[in-house]
Coordinates of N, CA and C in Angstrom, one line a residue:
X1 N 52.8 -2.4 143.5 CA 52.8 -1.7 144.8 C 53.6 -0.5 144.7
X2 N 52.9 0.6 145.4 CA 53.6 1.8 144.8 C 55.1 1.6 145.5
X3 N 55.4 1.2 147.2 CA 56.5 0.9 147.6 C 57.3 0.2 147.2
X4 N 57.1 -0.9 146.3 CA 58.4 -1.4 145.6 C 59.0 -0.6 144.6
X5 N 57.9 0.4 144.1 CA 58.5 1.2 143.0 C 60.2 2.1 143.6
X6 N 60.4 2.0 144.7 CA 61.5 2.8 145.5 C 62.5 1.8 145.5
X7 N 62.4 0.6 145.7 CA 63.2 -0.3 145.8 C 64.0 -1.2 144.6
X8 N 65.4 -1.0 144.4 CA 65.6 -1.2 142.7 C 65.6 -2.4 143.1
X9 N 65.9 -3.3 141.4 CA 66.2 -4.7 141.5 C 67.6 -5.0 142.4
X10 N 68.4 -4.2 142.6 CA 69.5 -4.6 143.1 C 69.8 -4.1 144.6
X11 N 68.7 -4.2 145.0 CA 68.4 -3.8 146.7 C 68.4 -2.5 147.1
X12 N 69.3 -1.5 146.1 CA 69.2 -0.3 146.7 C 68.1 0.3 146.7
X13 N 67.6 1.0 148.2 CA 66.4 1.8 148.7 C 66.4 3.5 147.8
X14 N 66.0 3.7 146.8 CA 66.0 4.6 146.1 C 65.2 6.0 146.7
X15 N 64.8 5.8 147.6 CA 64.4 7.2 148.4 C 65.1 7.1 149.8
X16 N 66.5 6.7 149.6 CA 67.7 7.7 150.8 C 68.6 7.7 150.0
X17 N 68.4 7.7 148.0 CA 69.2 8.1 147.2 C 69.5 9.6 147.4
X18 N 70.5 10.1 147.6 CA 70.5 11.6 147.3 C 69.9 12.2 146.1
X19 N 70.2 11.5 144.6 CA 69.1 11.8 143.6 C 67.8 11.9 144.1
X20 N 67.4 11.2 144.7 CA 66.0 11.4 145.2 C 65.7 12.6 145.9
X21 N 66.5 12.6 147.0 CA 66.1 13.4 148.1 C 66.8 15.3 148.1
X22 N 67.2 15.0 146.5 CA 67.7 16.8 146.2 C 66.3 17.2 145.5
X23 N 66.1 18.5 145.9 CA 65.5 19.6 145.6 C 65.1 19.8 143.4
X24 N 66.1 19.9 142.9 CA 66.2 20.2 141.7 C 66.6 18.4 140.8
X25 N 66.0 18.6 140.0 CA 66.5 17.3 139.2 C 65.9 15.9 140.0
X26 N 65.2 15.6 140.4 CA 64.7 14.6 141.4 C 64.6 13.7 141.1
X27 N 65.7 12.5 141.1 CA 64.9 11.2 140.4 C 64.4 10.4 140.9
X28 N 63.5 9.8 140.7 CA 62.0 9.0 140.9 C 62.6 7.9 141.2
X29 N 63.6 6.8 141.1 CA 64.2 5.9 141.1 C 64.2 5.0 139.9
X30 N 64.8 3.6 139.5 CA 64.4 3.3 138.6 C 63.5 2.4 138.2
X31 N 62.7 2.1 138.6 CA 61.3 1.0 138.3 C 60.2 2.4 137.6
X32 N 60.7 3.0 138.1 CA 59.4 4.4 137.4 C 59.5 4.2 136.1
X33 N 58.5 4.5 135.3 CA 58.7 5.0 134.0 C 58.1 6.3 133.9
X34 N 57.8 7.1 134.6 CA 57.5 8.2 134.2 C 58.4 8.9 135.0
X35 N 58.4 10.5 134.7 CA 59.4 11.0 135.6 C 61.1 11.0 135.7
X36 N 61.9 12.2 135.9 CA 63.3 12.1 135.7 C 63.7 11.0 136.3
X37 N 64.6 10.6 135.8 CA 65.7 9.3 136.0 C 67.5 9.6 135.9
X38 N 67.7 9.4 137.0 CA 69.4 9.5 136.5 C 69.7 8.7 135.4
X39 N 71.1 9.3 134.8 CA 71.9 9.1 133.3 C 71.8 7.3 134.1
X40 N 72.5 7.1 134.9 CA 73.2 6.1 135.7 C 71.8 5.1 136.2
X41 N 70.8 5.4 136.2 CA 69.5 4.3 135.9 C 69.4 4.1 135.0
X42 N 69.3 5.1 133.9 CA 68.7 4.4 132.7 C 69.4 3.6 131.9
X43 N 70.9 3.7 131.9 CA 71.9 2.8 131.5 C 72.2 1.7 132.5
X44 N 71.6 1.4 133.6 CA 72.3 0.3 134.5 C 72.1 -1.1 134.2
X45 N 73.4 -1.7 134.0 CA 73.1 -3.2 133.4 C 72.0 -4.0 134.2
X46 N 72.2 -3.9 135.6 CA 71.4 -4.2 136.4 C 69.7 -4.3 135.8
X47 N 69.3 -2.8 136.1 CA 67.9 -2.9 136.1 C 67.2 -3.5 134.6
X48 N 68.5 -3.0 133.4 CA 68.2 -3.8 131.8 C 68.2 -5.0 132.0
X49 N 68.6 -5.8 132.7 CA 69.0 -7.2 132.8 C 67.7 -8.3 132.5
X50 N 68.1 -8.7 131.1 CA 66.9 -9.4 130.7 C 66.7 -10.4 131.2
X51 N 67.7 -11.3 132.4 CA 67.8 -12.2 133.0 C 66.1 -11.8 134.0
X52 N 66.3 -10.4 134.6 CA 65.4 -9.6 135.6 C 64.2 -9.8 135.2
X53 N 64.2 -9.3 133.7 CA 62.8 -9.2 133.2 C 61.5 -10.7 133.5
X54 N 62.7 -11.7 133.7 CA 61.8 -13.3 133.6 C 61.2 -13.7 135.1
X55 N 62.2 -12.5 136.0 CA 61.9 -12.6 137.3 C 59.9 -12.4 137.8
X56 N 59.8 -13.0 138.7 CA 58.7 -12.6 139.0 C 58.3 -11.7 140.2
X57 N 59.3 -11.4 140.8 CA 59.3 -11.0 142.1 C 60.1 -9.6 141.5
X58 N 60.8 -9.1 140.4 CA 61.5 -8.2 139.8 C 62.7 -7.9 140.7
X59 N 63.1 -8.6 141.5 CA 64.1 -8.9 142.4 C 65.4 -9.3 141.8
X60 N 67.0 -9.1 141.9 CA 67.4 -10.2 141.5 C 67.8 -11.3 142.3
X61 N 67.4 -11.4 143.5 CA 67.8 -12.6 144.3 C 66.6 -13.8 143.4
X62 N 66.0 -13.5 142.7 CA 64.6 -14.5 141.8 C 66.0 -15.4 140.8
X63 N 66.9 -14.8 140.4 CA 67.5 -15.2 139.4 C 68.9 -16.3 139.5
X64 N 68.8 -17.2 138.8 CA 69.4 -18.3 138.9 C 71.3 -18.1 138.9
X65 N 71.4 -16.6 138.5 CA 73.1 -16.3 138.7 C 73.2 -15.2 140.2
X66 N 72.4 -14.8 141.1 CA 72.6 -14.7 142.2 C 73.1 -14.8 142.8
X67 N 74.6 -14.3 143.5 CA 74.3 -12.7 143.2 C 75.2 -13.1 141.6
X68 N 75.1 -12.1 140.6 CA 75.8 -12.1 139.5 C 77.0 -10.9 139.7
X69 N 77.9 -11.1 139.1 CA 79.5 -10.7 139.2 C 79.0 -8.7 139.2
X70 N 78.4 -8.1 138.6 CA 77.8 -7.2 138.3 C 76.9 -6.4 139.7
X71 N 76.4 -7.7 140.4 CA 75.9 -7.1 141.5 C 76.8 -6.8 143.1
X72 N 77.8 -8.0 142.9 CA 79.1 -8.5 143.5 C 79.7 -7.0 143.5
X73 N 79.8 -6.4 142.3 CA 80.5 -5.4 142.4 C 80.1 -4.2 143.1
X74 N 79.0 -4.1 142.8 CA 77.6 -3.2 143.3 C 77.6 -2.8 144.9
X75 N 77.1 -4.0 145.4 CA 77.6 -4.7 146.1 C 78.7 -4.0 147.2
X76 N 80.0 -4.7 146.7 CA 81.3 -3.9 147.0 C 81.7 -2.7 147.4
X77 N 81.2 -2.0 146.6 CA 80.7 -0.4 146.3 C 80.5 0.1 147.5
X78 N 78.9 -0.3 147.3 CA 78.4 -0.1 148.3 C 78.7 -0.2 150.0
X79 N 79.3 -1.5 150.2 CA 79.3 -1.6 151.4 C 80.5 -0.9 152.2
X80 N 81.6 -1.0 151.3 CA 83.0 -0.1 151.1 C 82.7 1.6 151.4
X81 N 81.6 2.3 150.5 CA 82.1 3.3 150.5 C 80.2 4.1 151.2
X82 N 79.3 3.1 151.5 CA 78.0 3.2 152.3 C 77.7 2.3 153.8
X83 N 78.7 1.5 154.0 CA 78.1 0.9 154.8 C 76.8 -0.1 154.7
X84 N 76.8 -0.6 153.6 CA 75.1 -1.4 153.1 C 75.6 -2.0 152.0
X85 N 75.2 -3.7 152.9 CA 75.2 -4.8 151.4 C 73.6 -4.7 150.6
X86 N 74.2 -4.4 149.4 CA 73.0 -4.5 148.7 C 72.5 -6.0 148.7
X87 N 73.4 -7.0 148.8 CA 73.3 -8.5 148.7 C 72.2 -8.7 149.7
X88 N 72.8 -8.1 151.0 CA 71.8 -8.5 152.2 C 70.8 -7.4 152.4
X89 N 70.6 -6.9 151.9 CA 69.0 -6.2 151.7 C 68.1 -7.1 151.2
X90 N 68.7 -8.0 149.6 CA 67.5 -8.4 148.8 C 67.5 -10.1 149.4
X91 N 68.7 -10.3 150.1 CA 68.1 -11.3 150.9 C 67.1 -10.9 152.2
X92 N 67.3 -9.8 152.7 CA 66.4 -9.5 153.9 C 64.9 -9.5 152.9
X93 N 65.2 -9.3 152.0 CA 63.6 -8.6 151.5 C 62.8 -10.3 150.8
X94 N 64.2 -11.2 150.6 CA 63.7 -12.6 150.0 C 62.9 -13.4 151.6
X95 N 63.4 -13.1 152.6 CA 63.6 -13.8 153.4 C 62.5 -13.4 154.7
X96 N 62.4 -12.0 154.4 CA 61.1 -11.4 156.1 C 60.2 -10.5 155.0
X97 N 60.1 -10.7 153.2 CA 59.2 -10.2 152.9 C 59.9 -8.3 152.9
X98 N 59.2 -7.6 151.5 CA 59.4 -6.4 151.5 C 58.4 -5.6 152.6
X99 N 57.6 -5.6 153.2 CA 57.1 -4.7 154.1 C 58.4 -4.8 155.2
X100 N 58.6 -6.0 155.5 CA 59.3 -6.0 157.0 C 60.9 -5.3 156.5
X101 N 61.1 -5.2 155.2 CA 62.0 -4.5 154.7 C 62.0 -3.4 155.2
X102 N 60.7 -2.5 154.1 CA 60.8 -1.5 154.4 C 60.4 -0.7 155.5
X103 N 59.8 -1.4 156.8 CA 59.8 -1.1 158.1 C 61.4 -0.4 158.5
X104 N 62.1 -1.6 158.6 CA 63.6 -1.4 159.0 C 64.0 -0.2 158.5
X105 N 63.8 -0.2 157.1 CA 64.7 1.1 156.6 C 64.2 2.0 156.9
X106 N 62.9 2.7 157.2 CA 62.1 3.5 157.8 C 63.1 3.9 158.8
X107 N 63.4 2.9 159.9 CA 64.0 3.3 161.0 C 65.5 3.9 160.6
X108 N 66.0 2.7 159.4 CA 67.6 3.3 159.9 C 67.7 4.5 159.2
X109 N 66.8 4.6 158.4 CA 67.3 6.4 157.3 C 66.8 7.3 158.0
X110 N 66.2 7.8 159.2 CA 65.3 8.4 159.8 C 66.6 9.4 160.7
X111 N 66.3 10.5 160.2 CA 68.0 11.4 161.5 C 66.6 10.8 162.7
X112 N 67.8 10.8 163.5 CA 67.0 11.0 165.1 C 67.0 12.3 165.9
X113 N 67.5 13.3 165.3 CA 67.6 14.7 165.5 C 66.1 15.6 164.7
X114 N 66.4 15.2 164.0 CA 65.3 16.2 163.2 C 63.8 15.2 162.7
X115 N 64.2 14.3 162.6 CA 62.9 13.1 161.9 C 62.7 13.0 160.5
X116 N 63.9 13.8 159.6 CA 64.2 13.7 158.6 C 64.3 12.4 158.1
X117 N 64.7 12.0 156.7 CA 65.2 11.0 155.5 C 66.8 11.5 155.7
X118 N 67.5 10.5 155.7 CA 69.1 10.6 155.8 C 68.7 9.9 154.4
X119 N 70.2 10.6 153.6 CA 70.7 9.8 152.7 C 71.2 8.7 152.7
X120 N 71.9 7.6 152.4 CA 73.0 6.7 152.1 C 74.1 7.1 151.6
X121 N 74.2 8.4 151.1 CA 74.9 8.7 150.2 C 75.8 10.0 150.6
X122 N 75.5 10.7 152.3 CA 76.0 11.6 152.8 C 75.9 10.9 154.5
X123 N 77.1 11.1 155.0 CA 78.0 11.0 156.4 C 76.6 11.8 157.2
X124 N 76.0 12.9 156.7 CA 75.5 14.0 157.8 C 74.1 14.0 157.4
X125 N 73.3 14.3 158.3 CA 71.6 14.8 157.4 C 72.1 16.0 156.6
X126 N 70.7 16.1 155.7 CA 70.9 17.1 155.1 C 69.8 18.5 156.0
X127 N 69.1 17.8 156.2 CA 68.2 19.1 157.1 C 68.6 19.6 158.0
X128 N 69.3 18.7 159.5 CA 70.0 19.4 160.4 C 71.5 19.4 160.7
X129 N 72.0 18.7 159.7 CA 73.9 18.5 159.5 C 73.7 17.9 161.0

């Protein structure tokens, strides 16, 4: 499905990536294989994780070390310095299904000023600050 292609193994929504959503250099996220990819996809233990590869759902909530110390950190990161547990995305997405996922995020990355894509990765839109 082309939609899951946005969605990495480790919950993050790869189109309110700022990689994504800049102008020059645009990366595709990382389930693509075609198309630029950040340095920081193509090396992420995460999406190499041959534990992933046995997954069926390409998920890692599929996998028997869930969350693993690696995503824990991730994780951390994230919610610390984005406001978003990656943990509880890939449970939302285990749990009400990836459409009803990516409904929700539809809504929350959406400015309500302009009707733009907000980043995750920036306090302000980028179309109307």
């Amino acid at each position: 499905k082309m939609e899951k292609l946005m969605i990495a193994p480790c919950g993050i929504n790869c189109s309110v990536c700022i990689a994504h959503l800049r102008d020059k250099n645009q990366c595709h996220g990382c389930r693509r294989t075609t198309g630029y990819k950040m340095n920081s996809c193509l090396r992420c233990v995460i999406s190499n994780c041959q534990k992933l590869q046995a997954t069926e759902s390409g998920f890692c909530y599929e996998c028997k070390d869930f969350p693993c110390k690696r995503l824990r950190q991730l994780d951390k990161r994230y919610r610390t310095n984005y406001n978003t547990s990656l943990i509880e995305n890939l449970q939302s997405i285990q749990q009400n299904g990836l459409s009803a996922f990516l409904k929700n995020e539809e809504q929350k990355w959406t400015c309500e000023r302009c009707g733009e894509r907000l980043s995750i990765h920036r306090k302000h839109c980028l179309h109307c600050n």
